[in-house]
Structures are given as structure tokens and as C-alpha cells.
Short mmCIF file of C-alpha atoms in Angstrom, two decimals:
data_model
loop_
_atom_site.label_atom_id
_atom_site.label_comp_id
_atom_site.label_asym_id
_atom_site.label_seq_id
_atom_site.Cartn_x
_atom_site.Cartn_y
_atom_site.Cartn_z
CA MET A 1 132.13 20.67 119.29
CA PRO A 2 129.47 22.36 121.50
CA SER A 3 126.16 23.12 119.83
CA ALA A 4 123.43 25.66 120.23
CA LEU A 5 119.82 26.01 119.07
CA ILE A 6 118.91 29.65 118.59
CA LEU A 7 115.22 30.36 118.22
CA ILE A 8 113.90 32.99 115.83
CA ALA A 9 110.43 34.30 115.03
CA ASP A 10 108.79 37.14 113.17
CA GLY A 11 109.68 40.21 115.23
CA THR A 12 112.89 38.88 116.68
CA GLU A 13 115.45 41.62 117.31
CA GLU A 14 117.87 40.88 114.43
CA MET A 15 120.96 42.29 116.13
CA GLU A 16 120.44 40.14 119.21
CA PHE A 17 119.94 37.06 117.01
CA THR A 18 122.87 37.83 114.70
CA ILE A 19 125.42 38.90 117.32
CA THR A 20 124.71 35.73 119.33
CA TYR A 21 124.73 33.31 116.38
CA ASP A 22 127.82 34.92 114.72
CA THR A 23 129.87 35.11 117.90
CA LEU A 24 129.10 31.50 118.83
CA VAL A 25 130.13 30.36 115.31
CA ARG A 26 133.42 32.26 115.74
CA ALA A 27 133.96 30.19 118.88
CA GLY A 28 133.37 26.94 116.99
CA VAL A 29 129.89 26.32 118.29
CA ASP A 30 127.69 24.39 115.85
CA CYS A 31 124.74 26.76 115.63
CA LYS A 32 121.32 26.04 114.28
CA SER A 33 118.49 28.55 114.02
CA ALA A 34 114.92 27.33 114.31
CA PHE A 35 111.89 29.31 113.20
CA VAL A 36 109.04 29.41 115.73
CA HIS A 37 105.91 30.49 113.92
CA ASN A 38 102.22 30.87 114.59
CA ASP A 39 100.71 31.17 111.16
CA GLU A 40 101.15 29.62 107.76
CA PHE A 41 104.58 29.51 106.22
CA VAL A 42 105.77 32.52 104.24
CA THR A 43 107.45 32.26 100.85
CA PRO A 44 110.39 32.45 100.78
CA PRO A 45 110.58 31.06 104.28
CA ALA A 46 112.16 33.86 106.30
CA ALA A 47 111.63 35.38 109.71
CA LYS A 48 111.13 39.13 109.48
CA GLY A 49 113.03 40.86 112.24
CA SER A 50 111.90 43.78 114.37
CA ARG A 51 113.62 46.24 111.97
CA GLY A 52 112.60 44.44 108.82
CA ILE A 53 115.67 42.30 108.09
CA LYS A 54 114.50 38.93 106.72
CA ILE A 55 116.52 35.96 107.93
CA VAL A 56 116.16 32.46 106.55
CA PRO A 57 116.16 29.99 109.49
CA ASP A 58 118.28 26.84 109.27
CA VAL A 59 115.21 24.76 110.17
CA TYR A 60 111.62 25.13 111.27
CA PHE A 61 111.19 24.59 114.96
CA GLU A 62 110.43 20.96 115.60
CA PRO A 63 110.27 20.05 119.31
CA ALA A 64 111.38 16.42 118.74
CA ASP A 65 114.60 17.59 117.10
CA SER A 66 115.30 20.37 119.59
CA GLY A 67 115.93 18.69 122.90
CA PRO A 68 118.89 18.72 125.27
CA ASP A 69 120.01 15.42 123.78
CA LYS A 70 120.65 17.27 120.53
CA PHE A 71 122.13 20.65 121.68
CA ASP A 72 124.23 22.03 124.54
CA ALA A 73 122.42 25.35 124.67
CA LEU A 74 119.07 26.89 123.87
CA VAL A 75 118.89 30.64 123.12
CA VAL A 76 115.84 32.90 123.10
CA PRO A 77 116.51 36.39 121.62
CA GLY A 78 114.39 39.44 122.26
CA GLY A 79 112.31 41.76 120.16
CA ALA A 80 108.81 42.24 121.58
CA LYS A 81 106.77 40.37 118.97
CA GLY A 82 109.30 37.61 118.50
CA ALA A 83 109.74 37.09 122.25
CA GLU A 84 105.98 36.91 122.69
CA THR A 85 105.61 34.18 120.04
CA ILE A 86 108.51 32.19 121.43
CA SER A 87 107.64 32.60 125.12
CA GLN A 88 103.99 31.55 124.57
CA ASN A 89 104.93 28.34 122.78
CA SER A 90 104.32 25.43 125.08
CA ALA A 91 106.81 23.22 123.34
CA VAL A 92 109.49 25.89 123.90
CA GLN A 93 108.47 26.15 127.52
CA LYS A 94 108.93 22.39 128.03
CA LEU A 95 112.31 22.53 126.30
CA VAL A 96 113.50 25.27 128.63
CA ARG A 97 112.65 23.11 131.62
CA ASP A 98 114.20 20.04 129.96
CA TYR A 99 117.48 21.81 129.14
CA LEU A 100 117.91 23.06 132.68
CA ALA A 101 116.97 19.69 134.13
CA GLU A 102 119.65 18.06 131.96
CA GLY A 103 122.26 20.57 133.03
CA LYS A 104 122.34 22.26 129.61
CA LEU A 105 122.48 26.02 129.15
CA VAL A 106 119.51 28.30 128.43
CA GLY A 107 120.16 31.89 127.34
CA MET A 108 117.50 34.64 127.19
CA ILE A 109 118.06 38.29 126.27
CA CYS A 110 115.85 41.31 126.36
CA ALA A 111 112.14 40.46 126.21
CA GLY A 112 113.23 36.86 125.65
CA SER A 113 113.45 36.61 129.42
CA LEU A 114 109.67 36.38 129.54
CA THR A 115 110.24 32.74 128.59
CA ALA A 116 111.59 32.14 132.09
CA LEU A 117 108.20 33.21 133.46
CA THR A 118 106.02 31.32 130.96
CA SER A 119 108.10 28.19 131.52
CA GLY A 120 107.43 28.34 135.20
CA LEU A 121 111.02 28.47 136.33
CA PRO A 122 111.62 28.81 140.06
CA LYS A 123 112.46 32.16 141.62
CA GLN A 124 116.09 32.96 140.90
CA PRO A 125 118.34 35.88 139.75
CA LEU A 126 117.34 37.18 136.31
CA THR A 127 117.39 40.30 134.16
CA SER A 128 115.52 41.43 131.08
CA HIS A 129 114.59 44.42 128.96
CA PRO A 130 113.08 47.14 131.24
CA SER A 131 109.77 47.06 129.34
CA VAL A 132 108.97 43.67 130.85
CA ILE A 133 110.18 44.29 134.37
CA ALA A 134 106.61 44.53 135.70
CA GLN A 135 105.89 40.94 134.67
CA LEU A 136 109.14 39.56 136.08
CA GLN A 137 110.14 41.48 139.16
CA ASP A 138 107.89 39.69 141.65
CA GLU A 139 108.54 36.24 140.21
CA PHE A 140 112.34 36.45 140.09
CA ILE A 141 115.24 38.03 141.96
CA TYR A 142 115.45 40.92 139.56
CA SER A 143 118.95 42.23 138.78
CA GLU A 144 120.13 45.34 136.88
CA ASP A 145 123.39 43.66 135.72
CA SER A 146 124.02 43.45 131.97
CA VAL A 147 124.31 39.67 132.14
CA VAL A 148 123.05 37.49 134.95
CA VAL A 149 124.14 33.87 135.41
CA SER A 150 121.90 31.75 137.65
CA ASN A 151 123.26 28.23 137.48
CA ASN A 152 122.57 27.32 133.82
CA LEU A 153 120.17 30.16 133.08
CA ILE A 154 121.87 33.16 131.49
CA THR A 155 119.80 36.31 131.01
CA SER A 156 120.66 39.72 129.63
CA ARG A 157 119.11 43.14 129.38
CA GLY A 158 119.37 45.00 126.29
CA PRO A 159 119.15 48.34 128.15
CA GLY A 160 120.73 48.71 131.52
CA LYS A 161 118.64 51.08 133.63
CA ARG A 162 115.84 49.71 135.71
CA THR A 163 114.65 53.23 136.35
CA ILE A 164 113.38 53.65 132.82
CA ASP A 165 109.62 54.14 132.81
CA PRO A 166 108.35 51.00 131.05
CA ASN A 167 105.52 52.97 129.46
CA THR A 168 107.73 55.44 127.59
CA PRO A 169 108.73 55.06 123.93
CA PHE A 170 112.32 55.10 125.32
CA ALA A 171 111.74 51.78 127.04
CA LYS A 172 109.58 50.37 124.31
CA ALA A 173 112.34 50.68 121.76
CA LEU A 174 113.79 47.26 122.45
CA ALA A 175 117.57 47.44 122.65
CA SER A 176 120.60 45.36 122.00
CA GLY A 177 123.27 47.09 124.00
CA THR A 178 124.19 44.00 125.98
CA ALA A 179 124.05 41.47 123.12
CA PHE A 180 127.85 41.29 122.81
CA PRO A 181 128.56 40.60 126.52
CA PHE A 182 125.65 38.11 126.48
CA ALA A 183 127.17 36.28 123.50
CA PHE A 184 130.61 36.27 125.10
CA LYS A 185 129.20 34.81 128.32
CA MET A 186 127.60 32.01 126.33
CA VAL A 187 130.97 31.36 124.63
CA GLU A 188 132.72 31.31 128.00
CA LEU A 189 130.24 28.82 129.46
CA LEU A 190 130.11 26.57 126.43
CA CYS A 191 133.83 26.71 125.40
CA GLY A 192 135.78 28.06 128.32
CA PRO A 193 137.40 31.42 129.18
CA GLU A 194 140.36 30.83 126.81
CA LYS A 195 138.05 30.50 123.86
CA ARG A 196 136.23 33.66 124.90
CA GLN A 197 139.54 35.54 124.82
CA GLU A 198 140.49 33.94 121.49
CA VAL A 199 137.21 35.10 119.89
CA HIS A 200 137.13 38.47 121.56
CA GLY A 201 140.65 39.52 120.47
CA PRO A 202 140.21 39.70 116.70
CA MET A 203 136.90 41.60 117.11
CA VAL A 204 138.94 44.23 118.93
CA PHE A 205 136.43 46.66 120.31
CA PRO A 206 137.32 50.33 120.77
CA ALA A 207 139.53 51.04 123.78
CA GLY A 208 137.58 50.98 127.00
CA THR A 209 134.77 48.75 125.84
CA PRO A 210 133.63 47.12 129.13
CA TRP A 211 133.34 43.53 127.90
CA MET B 1 113.07 60.79 105.71
CA PRO B 2 116.76 60.04 104.91
CA SER B 3 117.40 56.86 103.01
CA ALA B 4 120.28 54.38 102.73
CA LEU B 5 121.18 51.60 100.32
CA ILE B 6 123.09 48.86 102.17
CA LEU B 7 124.86 46.35 99.93
CA ILE B 8 125.09 42.68 100.83
CA ALA B 9 126.75 39.69 99.19
CA ASP B 10 127.60 36.07 99.92
CA GLY B 11 130.22 36.31 102.65
CA THR B 12 129.13 39.68 104.04
CA GLU B 13 129.82 39.93 107.80
CA GLU B 14 126.30 39.55 109.07
CA MET B 15 126.80 41.51 112.29
CA GLU B 16 128.18 44.52 110.43
CA PHE B 17 125.27 44.38 108.00
CA THR B 18 122.64 43.90 110.67
CA ILE B 19 123.94 46.37 113.20
CA THR B 20 124.12 49.10 110.56
CA TYR B 21 120.73 48.39 109.01
CA ASP B 22 118.93 47.99 112.35
CA THR B 23 120.43 51.07 113.94
CA LEU B 24 119.62 53.20 110.91
CA VAL B 25 116.02 51.95 110.95
CA ARG B 26 115.77 52.92 114.60
CA ALA B 27 116.77 56.47 113.56
CA GLY B 28 113.98 56.56 110.99
CA VAL B 29 116.24 56.03 107.96
CA ASP B 30 114.46 54.29 105.11
CA CYS B 31 116.89 51.32 104.54
CA LYS B 32 117.05 49.08 101.55
CA SER B 33 119.42 46.12 101.21
CA ALA B 34 120.63 45.17 97.74
CA PHE B 35 122.20 41.83 96.89
CA VAL B 36 125.40 42.09 94.84
CA HIS B 37 126.04 38.69 93.27
CA ASN B 38 128.41 37.06 90.86
CA ASP B 39 126.74 33.80 90.03
CA GLU B 40 123.29 32.55 89.31
CA PHE B 41 120.53 33.27 91.77
CA VAL B 42 120.09 30.92 94.69
CA THR B 43 116.77 29.56 95.86
CA PRO B 44 115.41 30.94 98.11
CA PRO B 45 117.15 34.15 97.25
CA ALA B 46 119.33 34.85 100.26
CA ALA B 47 122.85 36.10 100.87
CA LYS B 48 124.82 33.67 103.03
CA GLY B 49 126.84 35.63 105.59
CA SER B 50 130.41 34.99 106.71
CA ARG B 51 129.10 32.88 109.64
CA GLY B 52 126.31 31.21 107.76
CA ILE B 53 123.32 33.41 108.54
CA LYS B 54 121.16 33.66 105.42
CA ILE B 55 119.64 37.06 104.87
CA VAL B 56 116.97 37.83 102.24
CA PRO B 57 117.84 41.12 100.54
CA ASP B 58 115.12 43.69 99.93
CA VAL B 59 116.18 43.86 96.26
CA TYR B 60 118.77 42.59 93.87
CA PHE B 61 121.41 45.21 93.11
CA GLU B 62 120.40 47.17 90.06
CA PRO B 63 122.69 50.13 89.28
CA ALA B 64 119.96 52.19 87.63
CA ASP B 65 117.90 52.08 90.83
CA SER B 66 120.78 52.67 93.18
CA GLY B 67 122.10 56.13 92.40
CA PRO B 68 122.51 59.22 94.64
CA ASP B 69 119.26 60.51 93.19
CA LYS B 70 117.49 57.62 95.00
CA PHE B 71 119.34 57.40 98.34
CA ASP B 72 121.20 59.66 100.75
CA ALA B 73 123.81 57.09 101.71
CA LEU B 74 125.52 53.99 100.31
CA VAL B 75 126.99 51.44 102.76
CA VAL B 76 129.47 48.66 102.06
CA PRO B 77 129.85 46.19 104.91
CA GLY B 78 132.84 43.91 105.48
CA GLY B 79 133.42 40.16 105.56
CA ALA B 80 136.30 39.11 103.30
CA LYS B 81 134.38 37.33 100.55
CA GLY B 82 131.49 39.73 100.54
CA ALA B 83 133.76 42.76 100.41
CA GLU B 84 135.68 41.21 97.57
CA THR B 85 132.53 40.72 95.50
CA ILE B 86 131.24 44.21 96.21
CA SER B 87 134.52 46.05 95.80
CA GLN B 88 135.26 44.39 92.43
CA ASN B 89 131.86 45.32 91.00
CA SER B 90 132.40 48.12 88.51
CA ALA B 91 128.85 49.42 88.87
CA VAL B 92 129.39 49.74 92.63
CA GLN B 93 132.66 51.52 91.99
CA LYS B 94 130.88 54.09 89.77
CA LEU B 95 128.16 54.56 92.40
CA VAL B 96 130.71 55.31 95.11
CA ARG B 97 132.20 58.04 92.93
CA ASP B 98 128.73 59.37 92.03
CA TYR B 99 127.53 59.47 95.62
CA LEU B 100 130.58 61.44 96.73
CA ALA B 101 130.37 63.75 93.71
CA GLU B 102 126.72 64.49 94.60
CA GLY B 103 127.56 65.23 98.23
CA LYS B 104 125.87 62.03 99.49
CA LEU B 105 127.40 59.78 102.18
CA VAL B 106 129.39 56.58 101.57
CA GLY B 107 130.10 54.26 104.47
CA MET B 108 132.56 51.37 104.39
CA ILE B 109 133.51 49.09 107.29
CA CYS B 110 136.12 46.38 107.74
CA ALA B 111 137.27 44.90 104.43
CA GLY B 112 134.55 46.96 102.77
CA SER B 113 137.07 49.80 102.73
CA LEU B 114 138.74 48.05 99.80
CA THR B 115 136.00 49.62 97.76
CA ALA B 116 137.63 53.04 98.29
CA LEU B 117 140.66 51.64 96.51
CA THR B 118 138.87 49.91 93.69
CA SER B 119 136.72 52.97 93.08
CA GLY B 120 139.88 55.05 92.58
CA LEU B 121 139.10 57.54 95.32
CA PRO B 122 141.78 60.22 95.93
CA LYS B 123 144.19 59.93 98.81
CA GLN B 124 142.43 60.85 102.03
CA PRO B 125 142.04 59.67 105.66
CA LEU B 126 140.65 56.11 105.88
CA THR B 127 140.62 53.08 108.07
CA SER B 128 139.77 49.36 107.52
CA HIS B 129 140.15 45.92 108.92
CA PRO B 130 143.85 45.26 109.60
CA SER B 131 143.92 42.35 107.16
CA VAL B 132 143.70 44.72 104.23
CA ILE B 133 146.09 47.46 105.50
CA ALA B 134 148.76 46.41 103.05
CA GLN B 135 146.55 47.21 100.07
CA LEU B 136 145.39 50.56 101.51
CA GLN B 137 148.16 52.17 103.51
CA ASP B 138 150.11 53.68 100.62
CA GLU B 139 147.04 54.86 98.74
CA PHE B 140 145.32 56.52 101.65
CA ILE B 141 146.15 58.46 104.83
CA TYR B 142 145.72 55.39 106.99
CA SER B 143 144.28 55.94 110.46
CA GLU B 144 143.88 53.66 113.43
CA ASP B 145 140.78 55.38 114.74
CA SER B 146 137.64 53.25 115.11
CA VAL B 147 135.68 55.49 112.77
CA VAL B 148 137.22 57.95 110.27
CA VAL B 149 135.22 60.74 108.64
CA SER B 150 136.81 62.21 105.51
CA ASN B 151 134.25 64.65 104.11
CA ASN B 152 131.43 62.33 103.04
CA LEU B 153 133.42 59.08 103.22
CA ILE B 154 133.00 57.27 106.52
CA THR B 155 135.18 54.22 107.16
CA SER B 156 135.53 51.90 110.20
CA ARG B 157 137.77 49.15 111.30
CA GLY B 158 136.34 46.17 112.84
CA PRO B 159 139.46 45.58 114.95
CA GLY B 160 141.41 48.41 116.35
CA LYS B 161 145.13 47.55 116.37
CA ARG B 162 147.21 48.28 113.32
CA THR B 163 150.03 46.22 114.82
CA ILE B 164 148.23 42.95 114.20
CA ASP B 165 150.21 40.77 111.76
CA PRO B 166 147.88 40.58 108.75
CA ASN B 167 149.01 37.01 108.05
CA THR B 168 147.80 35.60 111.35
CA PRO B 169 144.50 33.88 111.84
CA PHE B 170 143.94 36.51 114.50
CA ALA B 171 143.73 39.21 111.85
CA LYS B 172 141.99 37.05 109.30
CA ALA B 173 139.04 36.50 111.61
CA LEU B 174 137.16 39.50 110.35
CA ALA B 175 135.70 41.50 113.22
CA SER B 176 132.82 43.73 114.02
CA GLY B 177 133.94 45.52 117.15
CA THR B 178 133.40 48.98 115.66
CA ALA B 179 130.11 48.30 113.92
CA PHE B 180 128.06 50.14 116.55
CA PRO B 181 130.11 53.32 116.58
CA PHE B 182 130.12 53.19 112.75
CA ALA B 183 126.33 52.92 112.66
CA PHE B 184 125.92 55.72 115.16
CA LYS B 185 128.22 57.97 113.11
CA MET B 186 126.07 57.30 110.04
CA VAL B 187 122.94 58.17 112.07
CA GLU B 188 124.57 61.41 113.27
CA LEU B 189 125.51 62.49 109.76
CA LEU B 190 122.19 61.54 108.19
CA CYS B 191 119.82 62.66 110.96
CA GLY B 192 121.81 64.90 113.34
CA PRO B 193 123.33 64.48 116.76
CA GLU B 194 120.03 64.71 118.59
CA LYS B 195 118.75 61.66 116.71
CA ARG B 196 121.93 59.82 117.51
CA GLN B 197 121.27 60.42 121.20
CA GLU B 198 117.67 59.48 120.87
CA VAL B 199 118.55 56.16 119.26
CA HIS B 200 121.55 55.43 121.50
CA GLY B 201 119.66 55.94 124.77
CA PRO B 202 117.16 53.07 124.63
CA MET B 203 119.89 50.65 123.52
CA VAL B 204 121.64 51.50 126.78
CA PHE B 205 125.01 49.91 126.56
CA PRO B 206 126.82 48.74 129.70
CA ALA B 207 128.37 51.56 131.75
CA GLY B 208 131.59 52.72 130.26
CA THR B 209 130.91 51.74 126.67
CA PRO B 210 132.94 54.24 124.66
CA TRP B 211 130.38 55.18 122.02
#
């Protein structure tokens, strides 16, 4: 059974986290959420999402238990504040490099893609939420696709238009529009295209849904 | 500011809950989640979703604090076990009738639509997850649309094909494919079509997404 470690922090976009975790579980992936935190523990121990939903992590993030010897994939969701906490964590940065060096998958969505930058990954195709384009576009081969696969690094947007002014409230409202296609791509790469179809079918999206 | 009470239970489909709550918050709706439970409290107090994500409710469900004098909308998410708990709760059933009698909105998605039946609502257009069609199709004017608006009762499917054999694992895998259009319909009815567009824009879905 493939496995995935999905990071979460205060400020994580709860739809991006939940859609990814839930869809991977449907595909039979053994998912574990790990709470990356800066401050003292809260009681009860829950991460407060960008829209206020409080999610209890499966574990607290512990680098020694989070390596590519333990999981087949590492996922960094978006949400501005959550992505900042996760992307600035030096243990997470090392894990990102370790996972890719070991041929394991790393997924980043929305502002989570900042972690590619902070981890010092080499220049390669990548996408992100438009609000963080300025930090990423010179360091990576920036794409406007909903989901970008660059070897074992999978990134996704949230919103889809690069032309959004990153200083507008429009762009600052972090989005989750590509969370489903991102989750399905992770399923496809971890479990194969047949499993993707098997999971996708029963969720039957409205006619014309482009994923 | 419009307000919404979103019910949650052990076994609630966490994507349906999260997408609805998060999208309504983006529209400025004051959301509160209330834990409907059968057994003793768990510690820490969290509802365990259908795929294992543990969500801390804002409050425990208390009928006296949940009426149409307190909120503009009541939402029942799906997930087989969660929908069973919620739909069988007599206080919830009374609230559903009270909300509709007071001209407030009631939203039900997936197996959550069973609550229309248990609340004794009159025959009217409705949809649901295919796995519960057999219980609903004679009592309601069953529709295969992704989202059905019948006066102030808004229902949604999850999956979209009535022809699915309800006895197959395919149908039993409760789905969330229509959670976004359901959430946007709730935003439109609570906050107006302009707000729906305002919230939809920054979440920019991939080109061709039919909602």
C-alpha cells in the first residue's frame, strides 16, 4: 500500500488539505497528517485552517519519522500562513530534497510551492498560486497549467490565470480550484491510472468537469 | 452578515463539510459547525470523518441554540454514517421543518438528503447520492441534476448518474463531485449572485469547469 505524509499548519487551506487526504485515502493510500508548528501546542491539539476549520493532525511533525524511508510521497498544501510556516521549516526543506533524491514524490499546491524555492530545488517546470509568482518565476520554469509534473515534483495552482495582479484582493484570496486535479494526479502517480479512474468514477463530477 | 449552521458527525464526508464551510466563509457567511453525536464525548472532542480526518467542531449540537432565529441556513453534509446519525436525530428533524417554515434555507448533500425523508418533508424536487435513491425516489420528485433548488430546500448529489446500481461498491463509495456547485448555490442564495461571482473568481477552476 503506498503511503503519503501530508503536512498541515495553522493557516493551511483546509479544502486543499482535505481534498488531497480524502482522495488519496479513497485510492487506498495510507495517509498521515503531520502538524508543523512554530509556537507552543494548543489544546486541544488542532491546526486552525485558513477559514477557521480546526483539524486534528494524526501526528506532530517529527523529522526523524517523516523521511522517504517511511512514506512514498510528501505533500505541502497551500494557504498563505500555513505555507509560510511549512516552507520556512528547515527540516521540511531537507525532507523535500531527500524525497526527490530517493525517487519519492513531492506534491505542492498553491502557496505550498514556495517550499520548492526555500528547499533550493534546481530550476524546473513549476506552478503555484498567482500571489507568489513574483518569488518563483525567475527561479523556475513557470507554467500556467493547473497541474505541473516535473519528474517527481508535482505542483498545482489553485487559481489558473497568471495575469491576475498579485497585489489585488482577488489574487490574495487563496484558492483551491485545482485541488481535485492535483489529488487525482497524485493518485495516478502513486497507484496508477486504473486506480485514478476507479476513484474518480464514484465521485462523478458534473458533466463536462475537465478532470 | 448571513449565518449558517453546518452539522457534522462521526462519518461525515470531510470534503463535503470542508468545501461548504470554507466556501461560505469566503463569501462572508458566519459559519458555525455543530457536532451531532450519539455516544459519549471523545477526547479531544473531534468528529472523525469518513476518510479519517478529525475535525474539531465549533460547538456541540444544542437544539435550543440552533434554531432559525439564530441562523439563516442549516446544512447537512453526507457520508453514510454521518448522514445516518444526523438524519435520525429528532431534534435535527424538527429544526429542518422549523427552518423551512420560517423561510430560512436548508441544504443537504449526498446521503444527507435522507434528512428530508426523516423530517417528513412534503413531496417536492430533490436529489441525493445514488446509494439512497431507493429510500427517496417514491417520496420525492427525484432529479438527476447536480444541485436541486425546491423553494428553500437545496439538495445535491455527490455522484451524478442515477443509473448506478446502488448495491455496487461503486455507488457505496460516497462522493463529493458536486460539493463545489452545492456550496456556490448556497452562497448565491444567501449572499446574491454577485457574491457568488466574487468568491468563484479567485478560486479559478480549470478552464471548462461547469460551475
